[in-house]
Amino acid sequence: MRIPFFISPRIVGALITIVAFNSEAQSFVASLPSQISVGVGGTAPDNESDELELSPNSGLAAFRSSASNLVDGDTNGKADIFVRSAEGVISRVSVASNGMQADDSSRGTAISQVAANGAYGVAFISKATNLVAGLTSRETAVNQVYLRIPTLGKTYLVSRAYPESGFLGALEECEFPSVVAIDNGAKFLVAFHSTADNLLRDAVPPGPVGQQRLKRIFLAEVTTATGEVTLGAFTGREGFQADGHIMEPVLSGYGDQILFRTNASNLGWTSPGPSVYQVAVATKEVIRSGGSPQLISKSPVDGSPGTENSYSHAMSFNATRFVFKTASSNILQGTPQSPSMVAYSTKTSQYTLI
């Protein structure tokens, strides 16, 4: 099936600097630091916090924490996902639809923009057995992807198996969720990668002899009115499979582009080798028409692919600016010993060393 294709960079830390964003100039103005993870009654948190993610158009901040005193009733002794509002209210979102706290840790924090109807989504992964009913011990032995819609009080299993597989969830690890609101909040699009072969038929091919199956990006469209989860997959290009991993998806704010990492050699450029991962972006139009994704981690001089790994990728809400880290010597001075942070603008077609 075909479904449409945001993210802030994966920020680590319990303290951030709150900034004002000028969308016209795309610049930031620093203000006073503000602590995000604060215990009940203004007390200090009793454990560490990380995986901070900011909603692009609101004062919402999502993060993971092992602290037990950020909200009342946190007694599971596990790392949970929390959201702090602009007013300073902290709520736990890695819970079941009935409010039950997860019986295992959660991570992989991702948060969407706030939609026109006021709804927003938080995606995360967990091995918890009680976030949705019907998962077997085999399915909870690996991380599943969940979507929480706090305004609705609903938690959805996103990594859903196709019915004939005999399982409810994925049978292999699911990782790196990204989430965006679409259709004014009536639906949410969640992307993640997995080697599970029971999510969609024929989406995950075998890897080279003696190796595990290849990672593929799955895109789940969640209709909030009905709870229906419809799954699709990004496997490379229309009509054939990429010969390497496609992983770590980042969705644009409109859900129409997907930034990813890959070591495939048949997506439209010559790969330096299977151990070298590139950063590339694909639009739904390109994928449907059988064209090639656009290589982002390339030399600004001759357009050749990066000679070493590129990673830690992110893009602006409207997909006009990309940022990534690279060890490639042919991309603005990067080396394996001293990687570079690079920005690329689609408006100017220029690379900038950060």
GROMACS .gro file of C-alpha atoms in nm:
model
  354
    1MET     CA    1   0.000   0.000   0.000
    2ARG     CA    2   0.105   0.362  -0.037
    3ILE     CA    3   0.102   0.608   0.248
    4PRO     CA    4   0.256   0.958   0.268
    5PHE     CA    5   0.604   1.016   0.401
    6PHE     CA    6   1.002   1.617   1.138
    7ILE     CA    7   1.221   1.575   1.360
    8SER     CA    8   1.430   1.778   1.594
    9PRO     CA    9   1.783   1.649   1.644
   10ARG     CA   10   1.818   1.378   1.907
   11ILE     CA   11   1.920   1.597   2.201
   12VAL     CA   12   2.067   1.440   2.514
   13GLY     CA   13   2.048   1.599   2.859
   14ALA     CA   14   1.814   1.703   3.134
   15LEU     CA   15   1.898   2.074   3.103
   16ILE     CA   16   1.841   2.277   2.789
   17THR     CA   17   1.858   2.639   2.689
   18ILE     CA   18   1.517   2.771   2.593
   19VAL     CA   19   1.543   2.970   2.271
   20ALA     CA   20   1.326   3.190   2.055
   21PHE     CA   21   1.305   3.074   1.693
   22ASN     CA   22   1.283   3.312   1.402
   23SER     CA   23   1.139   3.100   1.121
   24GLU     CA   24   1.205   3.363   0.854
   25ALA     CA   25   1.575   3.394   0.922
   26GLN     CA   26   1.608   3.043   1.066
   27SER     CA   27   1.813   3.172   1.358
   28PHE     CA   28   1.803   3.121   1.733
   29VAL     CA   29   1.823   3.376   2.013
   30ALA     CA   30   1.950   3.233   2.342
   31SER     CA   31   1.782   3.310   2.673
   32LEU     CA   32   1.821   3.179   3.025
   33PRO     CA   33   1.863   2.802   3.076
   34SER     CA   34   1.560   2.624   3.219
   35GLN     CA   35   1.551   2.281   3.382
   36ILE     CA   36   1.303   2.047   3.216
   37SER     CA   37   1.310   1.746   3.451
   38VAL     CA   38   1.181   1.878   3.784
   39GLY     CA   39   1.047   1.661   4.066
   40VAL     CA   40   0.704   1.696   4.223
   41GLY     CA   41   0.681   2.018   4.427
   42GLY     CA   42   0.994   2.161   4.263
   43THR     CA   43   1.228   1.902   4.412
   44ALA     CA   44   1.537   1.770   4.239
   45PRO     CA   45   1.485   1.457   4.027
   46ASP     CA   46   1.616   1.142   4.196
   47ASN     CA   47   1.768   0.993   3.881
   48GLU     CA   48   1.899   1.089   3.539
   49SER     CA   49   1.706   1.212   3.234
   50ASP     CA   50   1.796   1.209   2.863
   51GLU     CA   51   1.656   1.172   2.508
   52LEU     CA   52   1.512   1.524   2.505
   53GLU     CA   53   1.289   1.601   2.206
   54LEU     CA   54   1.112   1.932   2.135
   55SER     CA   55   0.781   1.966   1.956
   56PRO     CA   56   0.843   2.199   1.659
   57ASN     CA   57   0.552   2.440   1.706
   58SER     CA   58   0.480   2.444   2.078
   59GLY     CA   59   0.641   2.457   2.420
   60LEU     CA   60   0.618   2.080   2.467
   61ALA     CA   61   0.930   1.885   2.557
   62ALA     CA   62   0.939   1.505   2.565
   63PHE     CA   63   1.215   1.314   2.740
   64ARG     CA   64   1.308   0.985   2.903
   65SER     CA   65   1.386   0.963   3.272
   66SER     CA   66   1.465   0.700   3.533
   67ALA     CA   67   1.356   0.942   3.807
   68SER     CA   68   1.066   0.822   4.022
   69ASN     CA   69   0.957   1.164   4.154
   70LEU     CA   70   0.865   1.357   3.839
   71VAL     CA   71   0.499   1.257   3.873
   72ASP     CA   72   0.296   1.106   4.153
   73GLY     CA   73   0.252   0.728   4.153
   74ASP     CA   74   0.567   0.638   3.961
   75THR     CA   75   0.647   0.306   4.130
   76ASN     CA   76   0.755   0.081   3.842
   77GLY     CA   77   1.129   0.139   3.894
   78LYS     CA   78   1.175   0.171   3.516
   79ALA     CA   79   1.276   0.443   3.272
   80ASP     CA   80   0.963   0.618   3.142
   81ILE     CA   81   0.876   0.879   2.880
   82PHE     CA   82   0.750   1.216   3.004
   83VAL     CA   83   0.616   1.537   2.849
   84ARG     CA   84   0.659   1.881   3.004
   85SER     CA   85   0.425   2.160   2.891
   86ALA     CA   86   0.519   2.525   2.841
   87GLU     CA   87   0.350   2.590   3.177
   88GLY     CA   88   0.585   2.344   3.349
   89VAL     CA   89   0.340   2.057   3.399
   90ILE     CA   90   0.501   1.712   3.365
   91SER     CA   91   0.299   1.407   3.266
   92ARG     CA   92   0.402   1.047   3.200
   93VAL     CA   93   0.309   0.920   2.854
   94SER     CA   94   0.458   0.569   2.843
   95VAL     CA   95   0.140   0.426   2.991
   96ALA     CA   96  -0.144   0.208   2.868
   97SER     CA   97  -0.475   0.356   2.750
   98ASN     CA   98  -0.621   0.285   3.095
   99GLY     CA   99  -0.335   0.480   3.258
  100MET     CA  100  -0.150   0.173   3.388
  101GLN     CA  101   0.225   0.231   3.416
  102ALA     CA  102   0.453   0.017   3.198
  103ASP     CA  103   0.610  -0.290   3.358
  104ASP     CA  104   0.933  -0.243   3.163
  105SER     CA  105   1.151   0.048   3.048
  106SER     CA  106   1.069   0.275   2.755
  107ARG     CA  107   1.303   0.471   2.528
  108GLY     CA  108   1.339   0.609   2.175
  109THR     CA  109   1.152   0.932   2.247
  110ALA     CA  110   0.988   1.115   1.954
  111ILE     CA  111   0.721   1.389   1.959
  112SER     CA  112   0.513   1.543   1.681
  113GLN     CA  113   0.400   1.896   1.622
  114VAL     CA  114   0.067   2.003   1.775
  115ALA     CA  115  -0.202   1.964   1.510
  116ALA     CA  116  -0.487   2.202   1.427
  117ASN     CA  117  -0.723   2.004   1.649
  118GLY     CA  118  -0.482   2.034   1.946
  119ALA     CA  119  -0.366   1.674   1.933
  120TYR     CA  120  -0.003   1.565   1.937
  121GLY     CA  121   0.167   1.228   1.944
  122VAL     CA  122   0.458   1.077   2.135
  123ALA     CA  123   0.621   0.766   1.991
  124PHE     CA  124   0.851   0.537   2.186
  125ILE     CA  125   0.968   0.176   2.207
  126SER     CA  126   0.930  -0.068   2.495
  127LYS     CA  127   0.935  -0.435   2.593
  128ALA     CA  128   0.651  -0.377   2.840
  129THR     CA  129   0.391  -0.653   2.852
  130ASN     CA  130   0.096  -0.438   2.960
  131LEU     CA  131   0.076  -0.137   2.728
  132VAL     CA  132  -0.166  -0.322   2.500
  133ALA     CA  133  -0.339  -0.655   2.543
  134GLY     CA  134  -0.265  -0.963   2.336
  135LEU     CA  135   0.115  -0.967   2.308
  136THR     CA  136   0.289  -1.298   2.370
  137SER     CA  137   0.618  -1.346   2.556
  138ARG     CA  138   0.792  -1.382   2.219
  139GLU     CA  139   0.670  -1.039   2.110
  140THR     CA  140   0.758  -0.866   2.438
  141ALA     CA  141   1.109  -1.012   2.424
  142VAL     CA  142   1.182  -0.740   2.165
  143ASN     CA  143   1.104  -0.369   2.154
  144GLN     CA  144   0.770  -0.275   2.003
  145VAL     CA  145   0.677   0.074   1.880
  146TYR     CA  146   0.393   0.261   2.054
  147LEU     CA  147   0.214   0.588   1.988
  148ARG     CA  148   0.055   0.781   2.274
  149ILE     CA  149  -0.200   1.056   2.201
  150PRO     CA  150  -0.220   1.238   2.539
  151THR     CA  151  -0.518   1.453   2.440
  152LEU     CA  152  -0.717   1.135   2.371
  153GLY     CA  153  -0.570   0.924   2.650
  154LYS     CA  154  -0.498   0.649   2.397
  155THR     CA  155  -0.194   0.427   2.344
  156TYR     CA  156  -0.159   0.238   2.015
  157LEU     CA  157   0.067  -0.049   1.915
  158VAL     CA  158   0.231   0.074   1.595
  159SER     CA  159   0.453  -0.223   1.507
  160ARG     CA  160   0.157  -0.444   1.419
  161ALA     CA  161   0.196  -0.773   1.238
  162TYR     CA  162  -0.018  -0.863   0.939
  163PRO     CA  163  -0.315  -1.077   1.057
  164GLU     CA  164  -0.216  -1.401   0.886
  165SER     CA  165   0.123  -1.405   1.063
  166GLY     CA  166  -0.045  -1.534   1.380
  167PHE     CA  167   0.101  -1.256   1.596
  168LEU     CA  168  -0.008  -0.911   1.707
  169GLY     CA  169   0.334  -0.741   1.713
  170ALA     CA  170   0.678  -0.761   1.554
  171LEU     CA  171   0.899  -1.064   1.614
  172GLU     CA  172   1.225  -0.867   1.579
  173GLU     CA  173   1.352  -0.544   1.735
  174CYS     CA  174   1.187  -0.218   1.627
  175GLU     CA  175   1.394   0.099   1.665
  176PHE     CA  176   1.428   0.474   1.600
  177PRO     CA  177   1.067   0.600   1.583
  178SER     CA  178   0.978   0.934   1.423
  179VAL     CA  179   0.626   1.082   1.435
  180VAL     CA  180   0.431   1.357   1.262
  181ALA     CA  181   0.066   1.468   1.272
  182ILE     CA  182  -0.114   1.465   0.936
  183ASP     CA  183  -0.464   1.555   0.817
  184ASN     CA  184  -0.490   1.823   1.089
  185GLY     CA  185  -0.442   1.564   1.361
  186ALA     CA  186  -0.698   1.313   1.238
  187LYS     CA  187  -0.406   1.082   1.163
  188PHE     CA  188  -0.047   1.032   1.274
  189LEU     CA  189   0.239   0.892   1.070
  190VAL     CA  190   0.504   0.694   1.257
  191ALA     CA  191   0.824   0.570   1.094
  192PHE     CA  192   1.067   0.317   1.243
  193HIS     CA  193   1.309   0.051   1.126
  194SER     CA  194   1.306  -0.322   1.189
  195THR     CA  195   1.425  -0.656   1.054
  196ALA     CA  196   1.091  -0.815   1.143
  197ASP     CA  197   0.947  -1.013   0.853
  198ASN     CA  198   0.595  -1.046   0.999
  199LEU     CA  199   0.494  -0.680   0.964
  200LEU     CA  200   0.445  -0.689   0.586
  201ARG     CA  201   0.488  -0.972   0.342
  202ASP     CA  202   0.809  -0.956   0.138
  203ALA     CA  203   0.921  -0.622   0.287
  204VAL     CA  204   1.232  -0.761   0.455
  205PRO     CA  205   1.467  -0.965   0.231
  206PRO     CA  206   1.753  -1.183   0.357
  207GLY     CA  207   2.093  -1.021   0.402
  208PRO     CA  208   2.421  -1.160   0.269
  209VAL     CA  209   2.489  -1.525   0.346
  210GLY     CA  210   2.534  -1.580   0.718
  211GLN     CA  211   2.396  -1.241   0.816
  212GLN     CA  212   2.065  -1.125   0.962
  213ARG     CA  213   1.778  -0.994   0.755
  214LEU     CA  214   1.809  -0.641   0.620
  215LYS     CA  215   1.664  -0.346   0.810
  216ARG     CA  216   1.371  -0.174   0.644
  217ILE     CA  217   1.178   0.142   0.729
  218PHE     CA  218   0.812   0.090   0.810
  219LEU     CA  219   0.554   0.366   0.803
  220ALA     CA  220   0.242   0.328   1.013
  221GLU     CA  221  -0.059   0.551   0.958
  222VAL     CA  222  -0.273   0.568   1.274
  223THR     CA  223  -0.632   0.691   1.238
  224THR     CA  224  -0.724   0.831   1.577
  225ALA     CA  225  -1.102   0.810   1.533
  226THR     CA  226  -1.097   0.434   1.480
  227GLY     CA  227  -0.758   0.326   1.616
  228GLU     CA  228  -0.682   0.161   1.283
  229VAL     CA  229  -0.311   0.114   1.210
  230THR     CA  230  -0.216   0.078   0.843
  231LEU     CA  231   0.139  -0.026   0.767
  232GLY     CA  232   0.356   0.037   0.462
  233ALA     CA  233   0.729  -0.001   0.397
  234PHE     CA  234   1.012   0.191   0.234
  235THR     CA  235   1.229  -0.074   0.069
  236GLY     CA  236   1.445   0.137  -0.164
  237ARG     CA  237   1.279   0.225  -0.493
  238GLU     CA  238   0.960   0.128  -0.669
  239GLY     CA  239   0.981  -0.224  -0.802
  240PHE     CA  240   1.294  -0.356  -0.635
  241GLN     CA  241   1.466  -0.400  -0.301
  242ALA     CA  242   1.771  -0.212  -0.178
  243ASP     CA  243   2.068  -0.446  -0.132
  244GLY     CA  244   2.161  -0.301   0.209
  245HIS     CA  245   2.005  -0.169   0.528
  246ILE     CA  246   1.759   0.124   0.516
  247MET     CA  247   1.735   0.262   0.868
  248GLU     CA  248   1.697   0.547   1.121
  249PRO     CA  249   1.408   0.735   0.957
  250VAL     CA  250   1.341   1.105   1.012
  251LEU     CA  251   1.010   1.241   0.882
  252SER     CA  252   0.955   1.592   0.754
  253GLY     CA  253   0.688   1.799   0.929
  254TYR     CA  254   0.445   1.745   0.643
  255GLY     CA  255   0.510   1.373   0.626
  256ASP     CA  256   0.613   1.391   0.261
  257GLN     CA  257   0.988   1.331   0.291
  258ILE     CA  258   1.197   1.081   0.481
  259LEU     CA  259   1.565   1.120   0.574
  260PHE     CA  260   1.753   0.797   0.642
  261ARG     CA  261   2.085   0.612   0.659
  262THR     CA  262   2.178   0.330   0.425
  263ASN     CA  263   2.469   0.116   0.312
  264ALA     CA  264   2.285   0.003  -0.002
  265SER     CA  265   2.474   0.017  -0.332
  266ASN     CA  266   2.179   0.022  -0.573
  267LEU     CA  267   1.990   0.340  -0.486
  268GLY     CA  268   2.150   0.560  -0.752
  269TRP     CA  269   2.509   0.618  -0.641
  270THR     CA  270   2.826   0.412  -0.614
  271SER     CA  271   2.882   0.293  -0.260
  272PRO     CA  272   3.239   0.288  -0.120
  273GLY     CA  273   3.151  -0.042   0.047
  274PRO     CA  274   2.896  -0.217   0.270
  275SER     CA  275   3.059  -0.083   0.589
  276VAL     CA  276   3.005   0.281   0.484
  277TYR     CA  277   2.667   0.437   0.557
  278GLN     CA  278   2.533   0.739   0.368
  279VAL     CA  279   2.259   0.988   0.456
  280ALA     CA  280   1.991   1.026   0.190
  281VAL     CA  281   1.640   1.168   0.154
  282ALA     CA  282   1.344   1.040  -0.044
  283THR     CA  283   1.016   1.207  -0.135
  284LYS     CA  284   0.699   1.009  -0.188
  285GLU     CA  285   0.690   1.127  -0.550
  286VAL     CA  286   1.038   0.994  -0.623
  287ILE     CA  287   0.970   0.660  -0.460
  288ARG     CA  288   0.639   0.611  -0.640
  289SER     CA  289   0.782   0.704  -0.978
  290GLY     CA  290   1.072   0.463  -0.949
  291GLY     CA  291   1.336   0.736  -0.920
  292SER     CA  292   1.634   0.743  -0.688
  293PRO     CA  293   1.651   0.899  -0.342
  294GLN     CA  294   1.873   1.207  -0.317
  295LEU     CA  295   2.216   1.149  -0.166
  296ILE     CA  296   2.289   1.412   0.103
  297SER     CA  297   2.626   1.293   0.237
  298LYS     CA  298   2.825   1.376  -0.075
  299SER     CA  299   3.123   1.586  -0.175
  300PRO     CA  300   3.031   1.951  -0.243
  301VAL     CA  301   3.305   1.950  -0.507
  302ASP     CA  302   3.219   1.661  -0.736
  303GLY     CA  303   2.906   1.505  -0.582
  304SER     CA  304   3.075   1.176  -0.501
  305PRO     CA  305   2.941   0.978  -0.202
  306GLY     CA  306   3.104   1.020   0.137
  307THR     CA  307   3.411   0.803   0.179
  308GLU     CA  308   3.334   0.727   0.546
  309ASN     CA  309   3.025   0.692   0.764
  310SER     CA  310   2.767   0.971   0.798
  311TYR     CA  311   2.516   0.966   1.084
  312SER     CA  312   2.328   1.171   1.353
  313HIS     CA  313   2.108   1.317   1.080
  314ALA     CA  314   1.822   1.564   1.124
  315MET     CA  315   1.624   1.805   0.909
  316SER     CA  316   1.414   2.117   0.938
  317PHE     CA  317   1.037   2.094   0.958
  318ASN     CA  318   0.994   2.187   0.591
  319ALA     CA  319   1.288   1.973   0.474
  320THR     CA  320   1.488   2.267   0.334
  321ARG     CA  321   1.786   2.215   0.564
  322PHE     CA  322   1.966   1.895   0.658
  323VAL     CA  323   2.225   1.841   0.931
  324PHE     CA  324   2.445   1.537   0.977
  325LYS     CA  325   2.773   1.422   1.127
  326THR     CA  326   3.032   1.270   0.898
  327ALA     CA  327   3.375   1.108   0.913
  328SER     CA  328   3.421   1.157   0.536
  329SER     CA  329   3.733   1.345   0.430
  330ASN     CA  330   3.563   1.457   0.107
  331ILE     CA  331   3.281   1.633   0.294
  332LEU     CA  332   3.417   1.949   0.456
  333GLN     CA  333   3.720   1.816   0.645
  334GLY     CA  334   3.564   1.519   0.824
  335THR     CA  335   3.785   1.234   0.946
  336PRO     CA  336   3.715   0.920   1.152
  337GLN     CA  337   3.920   1.070   1.435
  338SER     CA  338   3.752   1.412   1.411
  339PRO     CA  339   3.408   1.396   1.245
  340SER     CA  340   3.247   1.713   1.112
  341MET     CA  341   2.897   1.849   1.166
  342VAL     CA  342   2.764   1.960   0.829
  343ALA     CA  343   2.452   2.150   0.720
  344TYR     CA  344   2.307   2.137   0.370
  345SER     CA  345   2.053   2.386   0.233
  346THR     CA  346   1.820   2.282  -0.049
  347LYS     CA  347   1.755   2.651  -0.125
  348THR     CA  348   2.119   2.732  -0.199
  349SER     CA  349   2.256   2.381  -0.263
  350GLN     CA  350   2.542   2.476  -0.031
  351TYR     CA  351   2.717   2.276   0.242
  352THR     CA  352   2.827   2.454   0.558
  353LEU     CA  353   3.068   2.333   0.826
  354ILE     CA  354   2.910   2.376   1.169
   0.00000   0.00000   0.00000
